[in-house]
GROMACS .gro file of C-alpha atoms in nm:
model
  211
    1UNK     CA    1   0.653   1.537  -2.044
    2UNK     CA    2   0.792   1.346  -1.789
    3UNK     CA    3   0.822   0.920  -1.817
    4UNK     CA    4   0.547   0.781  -1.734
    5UNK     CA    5   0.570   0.509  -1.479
    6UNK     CA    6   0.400   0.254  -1.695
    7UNK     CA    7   0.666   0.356  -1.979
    8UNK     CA    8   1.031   0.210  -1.731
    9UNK     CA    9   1.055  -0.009  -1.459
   10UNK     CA   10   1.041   0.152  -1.105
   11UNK     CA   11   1.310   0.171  -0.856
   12UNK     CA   12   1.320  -0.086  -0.562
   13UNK     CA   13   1.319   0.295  -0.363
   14UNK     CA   14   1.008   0.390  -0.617
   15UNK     CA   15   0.817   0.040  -0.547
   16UNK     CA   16   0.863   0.065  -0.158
   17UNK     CA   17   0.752   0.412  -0.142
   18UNK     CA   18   0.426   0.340  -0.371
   19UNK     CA   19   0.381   0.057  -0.123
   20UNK     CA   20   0.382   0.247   0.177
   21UNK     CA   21   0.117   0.498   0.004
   22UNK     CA   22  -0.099   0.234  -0.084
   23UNK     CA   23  -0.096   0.096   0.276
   24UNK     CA   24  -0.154   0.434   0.414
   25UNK     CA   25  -0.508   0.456   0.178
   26UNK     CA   26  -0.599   0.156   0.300
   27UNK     CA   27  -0.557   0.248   0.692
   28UNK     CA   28  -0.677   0.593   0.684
   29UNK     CA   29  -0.973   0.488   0.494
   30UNK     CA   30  -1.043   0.174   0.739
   31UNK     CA   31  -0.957   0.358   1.068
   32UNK     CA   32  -0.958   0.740   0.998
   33UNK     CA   33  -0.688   0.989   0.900
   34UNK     CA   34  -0.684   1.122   1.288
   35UNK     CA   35  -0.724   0.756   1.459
   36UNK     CA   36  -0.441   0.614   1.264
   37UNK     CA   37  -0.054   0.546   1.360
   38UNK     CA   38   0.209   0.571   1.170
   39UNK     CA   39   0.315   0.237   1.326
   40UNK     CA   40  -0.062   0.112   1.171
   41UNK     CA   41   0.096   0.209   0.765
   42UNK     CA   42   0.454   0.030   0.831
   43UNK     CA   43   0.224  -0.283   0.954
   44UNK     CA   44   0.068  -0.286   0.641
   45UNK     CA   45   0.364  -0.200   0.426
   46UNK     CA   46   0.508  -0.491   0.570
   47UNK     CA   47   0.838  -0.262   0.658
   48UNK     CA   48   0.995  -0.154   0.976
   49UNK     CA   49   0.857   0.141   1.161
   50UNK     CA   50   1.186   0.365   1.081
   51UNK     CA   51   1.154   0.320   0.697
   52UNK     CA   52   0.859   0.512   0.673
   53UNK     CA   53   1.066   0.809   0.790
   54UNK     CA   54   1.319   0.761   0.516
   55UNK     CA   55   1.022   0.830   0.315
   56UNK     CA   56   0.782   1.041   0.507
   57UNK     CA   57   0.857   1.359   0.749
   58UNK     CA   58   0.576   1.202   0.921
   59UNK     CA   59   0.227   1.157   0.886
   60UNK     CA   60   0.067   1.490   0.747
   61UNK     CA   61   0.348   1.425   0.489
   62UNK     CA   62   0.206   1.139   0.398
   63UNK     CA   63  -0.138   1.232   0.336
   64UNK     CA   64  -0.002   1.492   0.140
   65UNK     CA   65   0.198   1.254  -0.040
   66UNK     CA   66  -0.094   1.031  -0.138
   67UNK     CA   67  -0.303   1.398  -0.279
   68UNK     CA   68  -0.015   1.492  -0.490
   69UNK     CA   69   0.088   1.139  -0.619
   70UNK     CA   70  -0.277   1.078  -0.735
   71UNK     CA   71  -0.334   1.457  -0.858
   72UNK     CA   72  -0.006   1.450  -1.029
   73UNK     CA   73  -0.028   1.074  -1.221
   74UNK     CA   74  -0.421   1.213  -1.306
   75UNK     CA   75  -0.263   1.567  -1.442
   76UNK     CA   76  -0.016   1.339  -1.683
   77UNK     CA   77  -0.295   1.116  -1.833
   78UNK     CA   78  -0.554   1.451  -1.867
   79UNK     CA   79  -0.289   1.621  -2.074
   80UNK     CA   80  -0.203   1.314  -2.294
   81UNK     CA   81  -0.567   1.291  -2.347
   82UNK     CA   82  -0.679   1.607  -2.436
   83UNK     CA   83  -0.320   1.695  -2.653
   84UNK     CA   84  -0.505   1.615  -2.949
   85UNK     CA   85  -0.810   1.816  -2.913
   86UNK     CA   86  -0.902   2.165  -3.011
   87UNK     CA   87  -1.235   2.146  -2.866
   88UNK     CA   88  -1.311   2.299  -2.493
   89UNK     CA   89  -1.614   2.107  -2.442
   90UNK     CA   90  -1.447   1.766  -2.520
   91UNK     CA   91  -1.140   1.855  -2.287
   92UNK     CA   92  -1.401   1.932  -1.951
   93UNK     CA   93  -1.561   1.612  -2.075
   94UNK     CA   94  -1.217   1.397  -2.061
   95UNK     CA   95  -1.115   1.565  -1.750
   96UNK     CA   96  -1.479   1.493  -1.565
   97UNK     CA   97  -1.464   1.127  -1.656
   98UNK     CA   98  -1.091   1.051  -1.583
   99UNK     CA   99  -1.215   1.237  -1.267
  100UNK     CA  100  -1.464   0.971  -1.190
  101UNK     CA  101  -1.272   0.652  -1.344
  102UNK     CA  102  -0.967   0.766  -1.099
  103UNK     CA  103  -1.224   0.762  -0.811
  104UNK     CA  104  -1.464   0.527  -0.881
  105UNK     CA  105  -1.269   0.236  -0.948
  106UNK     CA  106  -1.100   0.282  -0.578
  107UNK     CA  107  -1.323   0.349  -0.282
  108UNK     CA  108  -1.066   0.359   0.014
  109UNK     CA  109  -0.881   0.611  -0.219
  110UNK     CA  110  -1.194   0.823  -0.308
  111UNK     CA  111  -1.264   0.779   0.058
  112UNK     CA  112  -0.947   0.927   0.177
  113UNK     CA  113  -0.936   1.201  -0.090
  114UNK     CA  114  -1.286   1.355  -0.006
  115UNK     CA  115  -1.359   1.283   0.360
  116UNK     CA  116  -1.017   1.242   0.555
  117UNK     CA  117  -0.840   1.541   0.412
  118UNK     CA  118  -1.130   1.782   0.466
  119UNK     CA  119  -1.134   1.811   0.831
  120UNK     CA  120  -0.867   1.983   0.863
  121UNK     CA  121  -0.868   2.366   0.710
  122UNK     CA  122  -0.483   2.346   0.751
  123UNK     CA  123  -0.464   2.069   0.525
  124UNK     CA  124  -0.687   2.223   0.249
  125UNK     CA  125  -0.505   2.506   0.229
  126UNK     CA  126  -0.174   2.320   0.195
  127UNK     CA  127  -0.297   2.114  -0.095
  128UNK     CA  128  -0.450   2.410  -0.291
  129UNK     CA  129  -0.079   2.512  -0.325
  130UNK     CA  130   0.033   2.195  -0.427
  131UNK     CA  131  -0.118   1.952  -0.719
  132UNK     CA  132  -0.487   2.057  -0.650
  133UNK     CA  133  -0.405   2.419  -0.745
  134UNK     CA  134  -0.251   2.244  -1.098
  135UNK     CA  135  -0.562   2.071  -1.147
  136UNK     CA  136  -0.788   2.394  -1.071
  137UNK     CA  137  -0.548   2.573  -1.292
  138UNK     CA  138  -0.596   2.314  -1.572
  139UNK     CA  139  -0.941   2.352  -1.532
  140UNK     CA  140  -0.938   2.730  -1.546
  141UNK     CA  141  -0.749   2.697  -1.868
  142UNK     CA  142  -1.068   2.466  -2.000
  143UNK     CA  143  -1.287   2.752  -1.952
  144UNK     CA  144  -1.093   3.038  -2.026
  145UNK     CA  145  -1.029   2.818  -2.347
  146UNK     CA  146  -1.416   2.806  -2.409
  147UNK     CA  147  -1.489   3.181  -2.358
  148UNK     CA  148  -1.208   3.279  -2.636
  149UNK     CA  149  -1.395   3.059  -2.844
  150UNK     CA  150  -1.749   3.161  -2.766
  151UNK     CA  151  -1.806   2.817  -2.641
  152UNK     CA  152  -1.878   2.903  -2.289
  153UNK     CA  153  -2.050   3.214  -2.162
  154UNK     CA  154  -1.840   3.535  -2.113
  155UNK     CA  155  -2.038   3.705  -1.833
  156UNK     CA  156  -1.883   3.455  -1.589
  157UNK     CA  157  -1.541   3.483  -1.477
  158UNK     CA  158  -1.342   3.213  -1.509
  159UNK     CA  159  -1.263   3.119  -1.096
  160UNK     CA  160  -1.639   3.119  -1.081
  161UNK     CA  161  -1.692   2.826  -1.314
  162UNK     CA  162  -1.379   2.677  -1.257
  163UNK     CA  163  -1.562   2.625  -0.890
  164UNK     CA  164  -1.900   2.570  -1.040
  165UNK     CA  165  -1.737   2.295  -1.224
  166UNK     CA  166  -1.477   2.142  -0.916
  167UNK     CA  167  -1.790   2.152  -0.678
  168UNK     CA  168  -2.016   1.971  -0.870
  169UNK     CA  169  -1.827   1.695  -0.905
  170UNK     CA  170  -1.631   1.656  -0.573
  171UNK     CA  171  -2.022   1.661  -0.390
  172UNK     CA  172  -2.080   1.372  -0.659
  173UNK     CA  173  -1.807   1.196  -0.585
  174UNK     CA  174  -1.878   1.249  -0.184
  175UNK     CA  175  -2.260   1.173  -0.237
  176UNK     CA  176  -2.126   0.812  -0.446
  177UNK     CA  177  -1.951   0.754  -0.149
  178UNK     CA  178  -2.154   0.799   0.111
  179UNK     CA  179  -2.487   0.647  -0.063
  180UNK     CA  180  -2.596   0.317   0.052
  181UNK     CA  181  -2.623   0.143  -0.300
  182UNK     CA  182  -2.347   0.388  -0.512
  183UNK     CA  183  -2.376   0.213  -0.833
  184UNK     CA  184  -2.097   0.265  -1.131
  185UNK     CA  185  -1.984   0.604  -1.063
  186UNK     CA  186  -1.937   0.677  -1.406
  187UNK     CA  187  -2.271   0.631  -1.496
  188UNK     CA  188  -2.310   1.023  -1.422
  189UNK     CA  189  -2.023   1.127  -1.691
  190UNK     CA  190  -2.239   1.277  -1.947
  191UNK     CA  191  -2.564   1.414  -1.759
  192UNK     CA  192  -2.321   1.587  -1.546
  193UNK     CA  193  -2.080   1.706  -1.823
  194UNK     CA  194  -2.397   1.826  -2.029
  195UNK     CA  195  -2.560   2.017  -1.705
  196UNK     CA  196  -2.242   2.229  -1.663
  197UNK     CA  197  -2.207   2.283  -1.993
  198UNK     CA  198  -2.527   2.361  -2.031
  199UNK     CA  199  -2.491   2.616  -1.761
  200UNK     CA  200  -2.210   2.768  -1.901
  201UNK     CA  201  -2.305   2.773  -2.239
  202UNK     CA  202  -2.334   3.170  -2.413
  203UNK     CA  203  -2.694   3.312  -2.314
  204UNK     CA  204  -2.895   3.384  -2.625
  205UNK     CA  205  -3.244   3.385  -2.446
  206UNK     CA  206  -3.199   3.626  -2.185
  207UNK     CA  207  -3.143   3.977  -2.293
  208UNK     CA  208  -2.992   3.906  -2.605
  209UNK     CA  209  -2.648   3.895  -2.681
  210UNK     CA  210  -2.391   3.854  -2.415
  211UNK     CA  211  -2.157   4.158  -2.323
   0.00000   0.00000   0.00000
């Protein structure tokens, strides 16, 4: 596992370049992914308009950059979480509310993650290749998990509910964000985690046993 960031003391490099990606959250959530300058993120780095490109190839990089950093950091603390669990239904739990603590606690971030980087197909389909593909895959794992177990339904495959699951609670997140009065995000942990669970769970009232 690699060291966590909480676990050394960061690089002046490592502290600049988690500076930059902060800034760049907060102006492509305040102005727009497409409206905003790379000129507009070294303004609010407080660094020179060059040093982003010691950093950055430019500014799709960037927004790439700020998917994979937040993807990867969430990926570390899921798996420390859920190491010392056997149980399939607790590990979909962890991962739904570390989902919506990562979110909820940072609007420009949640703001950038599901409304700036989906208008462009070109960018989705980058970032299913990159971290977001680990996440789905840990996900996958989740269910595939369950079904060895009995714990989840068989009759499903598992990229089926791995998107059941994904979609129900990025159109949460995206509904949280764009609702006048959000509220605590988290609030919708467990009724969520018990729907899908619920809808995943083996069938014994309709037709018997599974397949």
């Amino acid at each position: 596992m690699p060291v966590s960031e909480k676990s050394r003391e960061l690089t002046p490099r490592e502290q600049k370049r988690n500076r930059i990606l902060r800034a760049a959250i907060e102006v492509f959530a305040s102005k727009g992914y497409f409206a905003a300058r790379m000129t507009d993120v070294a303004a609010a780095a407080e660094v020179a308009d060059g040093t982003l490109y010691l950093y950055f190839e430019g500014k799709e990089h960037l927004l790439m950059s700020i998917f994979d950093d937040v993807l990867g950091r969430f990926i570390t603390r899921l798996d420390a979480e859920i190491s010392g669990t056997q149980d399939p239904i607790e590990k979909l739990s962890v991962m739904v509310r570390l989902h919506l603590e990562t979110l909820g606690r940072d609007h420009a971030l949640a703001n950038v993650l599901q409304i700036e980087t989906r208008h462009s197909r070109r960018f989705m389909s980058l970032f299913t290749r990159g971290k977001l593909g680990e996440y789905l895959n840990r996900v996958r794992d989740i269910i595939t998990e369950g079904q060895e177990l009995g714990v989840f339904r068989g009759d499903i495959s598992p990229g089926l509910a791995t998107n059941l699951v994904f979609g129900a609670v990025d159109e949460l997140v995206t509904s949280w964000l764009l609702a006048e009065r959000p509220g605590d995000l988290l609030r919708h942990h467990r009724p969520l985690v018990r729907m899908l669970t619920d809808g995943i769970a083996p069938c014994r009232n309709h037709g018997g046993e599974q397949p």
